[in-house]
Coordinates of C-alpha atoms and ligand atoms in Angstrom, one line a residue:
X260 CA 76.4 62.0 38.4
X261 CA 75.6 62.9 41.8
X262 CA 77.0 66.4 41.4
X263 CA 75.2 66.9 38.5
X264 CA 72.0 65.9 40.3
X265 CA 72.9 68.2 43.3
X266 CA 73.5 71.0 40.8
X267 CA 69.9 70.3 39.5
X268 CA 68.6 70.3 42.9
X269 CA 70.1 73.5 43.6
X270 CA 68.9 75.1 40.4
X271 CA 65.5 73.6 41.1
X272 CA 65.4 75.6 44.2
X273 CA 66.3 78.9 42.4
X274 CA 63.4 78.1 40.0
X275 CA 61.1 77.7 42.8
X276 CA 62.1 81.0 44.6
X277 CA 62.1 83.0 41.2
X278 CA 58.8 81.4 40.7
X279 CA 57.4 82.5 44.2
X280 CA 58.8 85.8 43.7
X281 CA 57.3 86.3 40.2
X282 CA 53.7 85.2 41.8
X283 CA 54.2 87.4 44.6
X284 CA 55.3 90.6 42.6
X285 CA 52.2 90.0 40.5
X286 CA 54.3 89.9 37.6
X287 CA 52.5 86.2 36.3
X288 CA 51.1 88.1 33.3
X289 CA 54.7 90.3 33.0
X290 CA 54.6 88.7 29.5
X291 CA 51.3 88.1 28.3
X292 CA 52.4 85.3 25.9
X293 CA 54.4 82.2 26.0
X294 CA 57.2 81.1 25.7
X295 CA 58.3 84.5 24.3
X296 CA 57.9 87.9 25.9
X297 CA 55.4 90.0 23.6
X298 CA 56.7 87.8 20.6
X299 CA 60.5 88.5 21.7
X300 CA 62.9 85.9 23.3
X301 CA 63.9 88.7 25.7
X302 CA 61.9 91.6 27.4
X303 CA 61.2 94.4 24.8
X304 CA 63.4 97.4 25.8
X305 CA 64.2 99.6 22.9
X306 CA 61.6 101.9 21.9
X307 CA 60.6 100.5 18.5
X308 CA 60.5 97.0 20.2
X309 CA 58.0 98.5 22.9
X310 CA 56.0 100.0 20.1
X311 CA 55.9 96.8 18.2
X312 CA 54.9 94.8 21.8
X313 CA 52.2 97.1 22.7
X314 CA 50.6 97.1 19.1
X315 CA 50.6 93.3 19.4
X316 CA 49.0 93.2 23.1
X317 CA 47.1 96.5 23.2
X318 CA 45.4 95.5 26.5
X319 CA 49.1 94.9 28.2
X320 CA 51.1 97.8 28.3
X321 CA 55.0 96.6 28.9
X322 CA 56.1 96.6 32.3
X323 CA 59.8 96.1 32.1
X324 CA 60.2 95.0 35.7
X325 CA 57.4 92.5 36.0
X326 CA 58.4 91.5 32.2
X327 CA 62.3 90.6 33.8
X328 CA 60.8 88.8 36.7
X329 CA 58.9 86.5 34.4
X330 CA 61.7 86.0 31.8
X331 CA 64.4 85.1 34.4
X332 CA 62.3 82.3 35.9
X333 CA 61.4 81.2 32.3
X334 CA 65.5 81.1 31.5
X335 CA 66.2 79.5 34.6
X336 CA 63.3 76.8 34.3
X337 CA 64.4 76.3 30.8
X338 CA 68.1 75.6 31.9
X339 CA 66.6 73.1 34.8
X340 CA 64.6 71.3 32.1
X341 CA 67.9 70.9 30.1
X342 CA 70.0 69.7 33.0
X343 CA 67.3 67.1 34.1
X344 CA 67.0 66.0 30.2
X345 CA 70.8 65.4 30.5
X346 CA 70.5 63.5 33.9
X347 CA 68.3 61.1 31.9
X348 CA 70.3 60.7 29.1
X349 CA 73.3 59.8 31.1
X350 CA 71.3 57.2 33.4
X351 CA 70.1 56.0 30.0
X352 CA 73.6 55.4 28.6
X353 CA 75.2 54.2 32.0
X354 CA 72.4 51.9 32.7
X355 CA 74.7 49.0 33.4
X356 CA 75.8 50.7 36.7
X357 CA 72.8 50.3 38.4
X358 CA 71.9 53.6 38.5
X359 CA 68.1 54.7 38.9
X360 CA 66.5 55.1 35.4
X361 CA 62.8 55.3 36.3
X362 CA 63.1 58.1 38.6
X363 CA 64.9 60.6 36.0
X364 CA 62.3 59.4 33.3
X365 CA 59.6 60.5 35.7
X366 CA 61.5 63.7 36.2
X367 CA 61.7 64.6 32.3
X368 CA 57.7 63.7 32.3
X369 CA 57.1 66.2 35.1
X370 CA 59.4 69.1 34.1
X371 CA 57.7 69.0 30.9
X372 CA 54.3 68.8 32.2
X373 CA 55.4 71.8 34.7
X374 CA 56.4 73.7 31.4
X375 CA 52.8 73.3 30.3
X376 CA 51.3 74.5 33.6
X377 CA 53.8 77.4 33.0
X378 CA 52.2 78.2 29.4
X379 CA 48.5 77.6 30.9
X380 CA 49.5 80.1 34.0
X381 CA 49.8 82.6 31.2
X382 CA 47.3 81.5 28.4
X383 CA 44.6 81.0 31.0
X384 CA 45.5 84.3 32.6
X385 CA 46.3 83.0 36.2
X386 CA 43.5 80.4 36.9
X387 CA 43.9 79.6 40.5
X388 CA 43.6 76.0 40.0
X389 CA 46.6 76.2 37.1
X390 CA 48.7 78.6 39.3
X391 CA 48.3 76.2 42.3
X392 CA 49.0 73.2 40.0
X393 CA 52.3 75.0 38.8
X394 CA 53.5 75.6 42.8
X395 CA 52.8 72.0 43.3
X396 CA 54.6 71.0 40.2
X397 CA 57.4 72.7 41.1
X398 CA 57.8 71.2 44.8
X399 CA 57.3 67.6 43.0
X400 CA 60.4 68.3 40.8
X401 CA 62.0 69.4 43.8
X402 CA 61.2 66.5 45.7
X403 CA 62.2 64.0 43.0
X404 CA 65.3 65.4 42.7
X405 CA 66.1 65.2 46.4
X406 CA 65.0 61.7 46.2
X407 CA 67.1 60.9 43.3
X408 CA 69.9 62.6 45.0
X409 CA 69.4 60.6 48.3
X410 CA 69.6 57.3 46.4
X411 CA 73.0 58.1 44.6
X412 CA 74.4 59.0 48.1
X413 CA 76.0 56.2 49.8
X414 CA 74.7 56.6 53.5
X415 CA 74.1 53.6 55.8
X416 CA 72.0 53.9 59.0
X417 CA 74.1 52.7 61.6
X418 CA 72.8 49.6 63.4
X419 CA 69.9 49.9 60.3
X420 CA 67.4 51.1 63.0
X421 CA 64.9 48.2 62.3
X422 CA 62.8 49.3 65.0
X423 CA 61.8 52.6 63.5
X424 CA 60.1 50.9 60.5
X425 CA 57.1 51.0 62.6
X426 CA 57.0 55.0 62.4
X427 CA 56.9 54.8 58.5
X428 CA 53.1 54.8 58.3
X429 CA 53.2 58.0 60.5
X430 CA 56.0 59.4 58.9
X431 CA 53.8 59.1 55.3
X432 CA 50.8 60.5 57.0
X433 CA 53.1 63.6 58.0
X434 CA 54.3 64.1 54.6
X435 CA 50.6 63.8 53.1
X436 CA 49.6 66.5 55.8
X437 CA 52.3 68.6 54.5
X438 CA 51.4 68.2 50.9
X439 CA 47.7 69.3 52.0
X440 CA 49.2 72.4 53.7
X441 CA 51.1 73.3 51.0
X442 CA 48.3 73.1 48.5
X443 CA 45.9 75.0 51.1
X444 CA 48.7 77.7 51.2
X445 CA 49.3 77.7 47.4
X446 CA 45.2 78.2 47.0
X447 CA 45.3 81.3 49.5
X448 CA 48.3 82.8 47.3
X449 CA 46.8 82.0 43.9
X450 CA 43.5 83.6 45.1
X451 CA 45.0 86.7 46.7
X452 CA 43.7 85.8 49.9
X453 CA 46.9 86.6 52.2
X454 CA 45.5 89.9 53.5
X455 CA 41.7 88.5 53.9
X456 CA 42.3 88.0 57.7
X457 CA 44.5 90.5 59.6
X458 CA 43.8 89.4 62.9
X459 CA 45.3 86.6 65.1
X460 CA 44.8 83.8 66.3
X461 CA 41.8 83.5 64.0
X462 CA 40.2 86.2 61.9
X463 CA 38.3 89.3 62.2
X464 CA 35.1 89.2 64.5
X465 CA 31.9 87.3 62.9
X466 CA 34.5 85.1 61.1
X467 CA 32.5 81.9 62.1
X468 CA 29.4 83.1 60.5
X469 CA 31.1 84.3 57.4
X470 CA 32.8 81.0 56.8
X471 CA 31.9 79.8 53.1
X472 CA 33.7 76.6 52.3
X473 CA 32.0 75.4 49.3
X474 CA 32.6 78.7 47.8
X475 CA 36.2 79.1 48.8
X476 CA 37.0 75.9 47.0
X477 CA 34.8 76.2 43.9
X478 CA 36.2 77.3 40.4
X479 CA 34.9 80.4 39.0
X480 CA 34.9 80.9 35.7
X481 CA 36.6 84.3 34.5
X482 CA 38.3 85.9 31.6
X483 CA 41.1 87.0 33.9
X484 CA 41.8 86.1 37.3
X485 CA 44.6 88.4 38.0
X486 CA 44.1 89.8 41.6
X487 CA 41.5 87.0 42.3
X488 CA 37.7 86.7 41.6
X489 CA 36.3 85.3 45.0
X490 CA 34.4 87.5 47.2
X491 CA 35.8 88.6 50.7
X492 CA 34.0 85.6 52.7
X493 CA 35.3 83.0 50.4
X494 CA 39.1 84.6 50.6
X495 CA 38.5 84.9 54.3
X496 CA 37.6 81.0 54.4
X497 CA 40.5 80.0 52.3
X498 CA 43.0 81.9 54.5
X499 CA 41.2 80.3 57.9
X500 CA 41.4 76.9 56.5
X501 CA 45.3 77.3 56.1
X502 CA 45.6 78.5 59.3
X503 CA 43.7 75.5 60.9
X504 CA 45.9 73.5 58.6
X505 CA 48.9 74.9 60.1
X506 CA 47.5 74.1 63.5
X507 CA 47.1 70.4 62.7
X508 CA 50.2 70.2 60.7
X509 CA 52.2 71.8 63.8
X510 CA 50.7 69.3 66.3
X511 CA 51.2 66.2 64.5
X512 CA 54.8 67.1 63.4
X513 CA 55.7 67.9 66.9
X514 CA 54.2 64.5 68.1
X515 CA 55.7 62.6 65.4
X516 CA 59.1 64.2 65.7
X517 CA 59.2 63.3 69.6
X518 CA 58.3 59.9 68.6
X519 CA 61.1 59.6 66.1
X520 CA 63.6 61.1 68.6
X521 CA 62.7 58.9 71.6
X522 CA 62.6 55.6 69.3
X523 CA 65.9 56.2 67.3
X524 CA 68.9 54.5 68.3
X525 CA 71.0 56.1 65.6
X526 CA 72.1 59.8 65.7
X527 CA 71.1 60.4 62.0
X528 CA 67.2 60.2 63.1
X529 CA 67.8 62.3 66.2
X530 CA 69.0 65.0 64.1
X531 CA 66.3 64.7 61.5
X532 CA 63.8 65.1 64.5
X533 CA 65.5 68.3 65.5
X534 CA 65.7 69.5 62.2
X535 CA 62.0 69.0 61.5
X536 CA 60.9 70.8 64.5
X537 CA 63.1 73.6 63.8
X538 CA 62.0 74.1 60.0
X539 CA 58.4 73.7 61.2
X540 CA 58.7 76.2 63.9
X541 CA 60.7 78.6 61.2
X542 CA 57.6 77.9 58.7
X543 CA 55.1 79.0 61.1
X544 CA 56.9 82.0 62.2
X545 CA 57.1 83.1 58.9
X546 CA 53.3 82.6 58.1
X547 CA 52.3 84.4 61.2
X548 CA 54.9 87.4 60.0
X549 CA 53.0 87.3 56.7
X550 CA 49.9 88.3 58.8
X551 CA 51.5 90.6 61.2
X552 CA 53.8 92.6 58.6
X553 CA 51.0 92.6 55.8
X554 CA 53.1 90.3 53.6
X555 CA 56.2 91.9 52.8
X556 CA 57.8 90.1 49.7
X557 CA 60.9 88.9 51.7
X558 CA 58.9 86.8 54.4
X559 CA 56.5 85.7 51.6
X560 CA 59.2 84.5 49.3
X561 CA 60.9 82.7 52.5
X562 CA 57.6 81.3 53.5
X563 CA 57.4 79.7 50.1
X564 CA 61.2 78.5 50.2
X565 CA 60.8 77.1 53.9
X566 CA 57.5 75.3 53.1
X567 CA 59.7 73.6 50.4
X568 CA 62.8 72.7 53.0
X569 CA 60.0 71.2 55.1
X570 CA 58.6 69.0 52.4
X571 CA 62.2 67.9 51.6
X572 CA 62.9 67.2 55.1
X573 CA 59.8 64.7 55.4
X574 CA 61.0 63.2 51.8
X575 CA 64.3 62.6 53.5
X576 CA 62.6 61.0 56.5
X577 CA 60.2 59.0 54.6
X578 CA 63.0 57.9 52.4
X579 CA 65.6 56.8 55.4
X580 CA 63.1 55.0 57.3
X581 CA 62.5 52.7 54.4
X582 CA 66.2 52.5 53.1
X583 CA 67.8 49.0 53.3
X584 CA 71.3 49.9 54.0
Ligands
LIG1388 C1 52.6 74.8 59.3 C2 53.2 75.0 58.1 C3 52.8 76.0 56.9 C4 53.3 75.5 55.7 C5 54.0 74.2 55.1 C6 52.8 76.6 54.9 C7 52.9 76.6 53.3 C8 52.4 77.7 52.6 C9 52.8 77.7 51.0 C10 53.4 76.5 50.3 C11 52.2 79.0 51.0 C12 52.0 79.4 49.2 C13 53.4 80.2 49.0 C14 53.2 81.0 47.6 O1 52.5 81.0 46.9 O2 54.4 81.2 47.3 C15 51.5 79.3 52.0 C16 50.9 80.7 51.8 C17 50.6 81.6 52.7 N1 50.4 81.1 54.2 FE1 51.6 79.3 55.1 N2 52.2 77.4 55.6 C18 52.2 77.3 57.0 C19 51.8 78.0 57.9 C20 51.5 79.2 57.9 C21 50.8 80.0 59.1 C22 50.8 79.5 60.6 C23 50.2 81.2 58.7 C24 49.6 82.2 59.4 C25 49.2 82.2 60.5 C26 50.5 81.2 57.2 C27 50.1 82.3 56.3 C28 50.2 82.1 55.1 C29 49.7 83.2 54.2 C30 49.3 84.6 54.6 C31 50.0 82.8 52.8 C32 49.8 83.5 51.4 C33 51.1 84.3 51.1 C34 51.1 84.9 49.8 O3 49.7 85.3 49.3 O4 52.0 85.1 49.2 N3 51.1 79.8 56.8 N4 51.9 78.9 53.1

């Protein structure tokens, strides 16, 4: 069972990265329908299939590379759904072995909802709230699978480290801050605001006068959201808020990691504190790289993947602080 959960976790990581790649290559509408692609179970490639596809969706000519990005993400996501279902069924059948059951059940619900968000991403033409929700949903599935893996892994905290329990509240706050920062980043990405500020450390001159918080976080009604509907000031505000969020995240997590490191009597927590700072530093460097190098796809995808690793590090710290044995 542990191996199956580990496989599911790795698969979920691949799905998240493929999702980021699809979003960042503007391939979210590579297939304008769901779950098929122009009505096929594969990308239409032969001339007669392309003709049929374009007759059915005249406003969206087939772009094979974008359609493949989208379909490969869907195939992997479908496989993940099946593996999660298998985990749930096995947990149900082997209930007597004191295996967790609620978490696999929750995962089935989450992955189903995630599939619906994937469908709405397409049918609602990349509505930012749905796109960001789909990103957060993917990270939630990943976190729950990791939590399940930790629960199935027999590791002990030497000495129990009971003195660290008082850090549990701070660890939870760190987790919430990271979730908030991921949501701010998802909003930047879903609204195509990555290049709204190209200067460091904050933004182009005048940025303070141009800040528009209500506009940046408003939900605009439109037929199609591809390439964004918000004006420049609103996008600039989204971008700036993500940078301020990064500053808060960085300062808070560095402070928390140093407290954890100093208070720990076991090497496990000291290692976790070091990993936290390393992952955080890498994530900030990749974020700055997004700005300095004008969003190259490799850095943008890595910024997503390392964001997921930061989240998992906090999940592990929170869980381990509360674990009894
Ligand atoms: C402190 C930790 C940080 C976290 C957890 C974080 C997380 C994220 C996430 C999850 C996304 C969405 C990625 C996607 O859609 O695939 C994102 C986007 C972005 N982040 Fe960060 N970020 C952090 C720091 C930074 C910093 C310091 C900068 C720049 C100075 C930055 C710049 C950006 C930009 C430009 C985008 C939009 C990229 C795009 O459209 O693909 N981030 N961030």
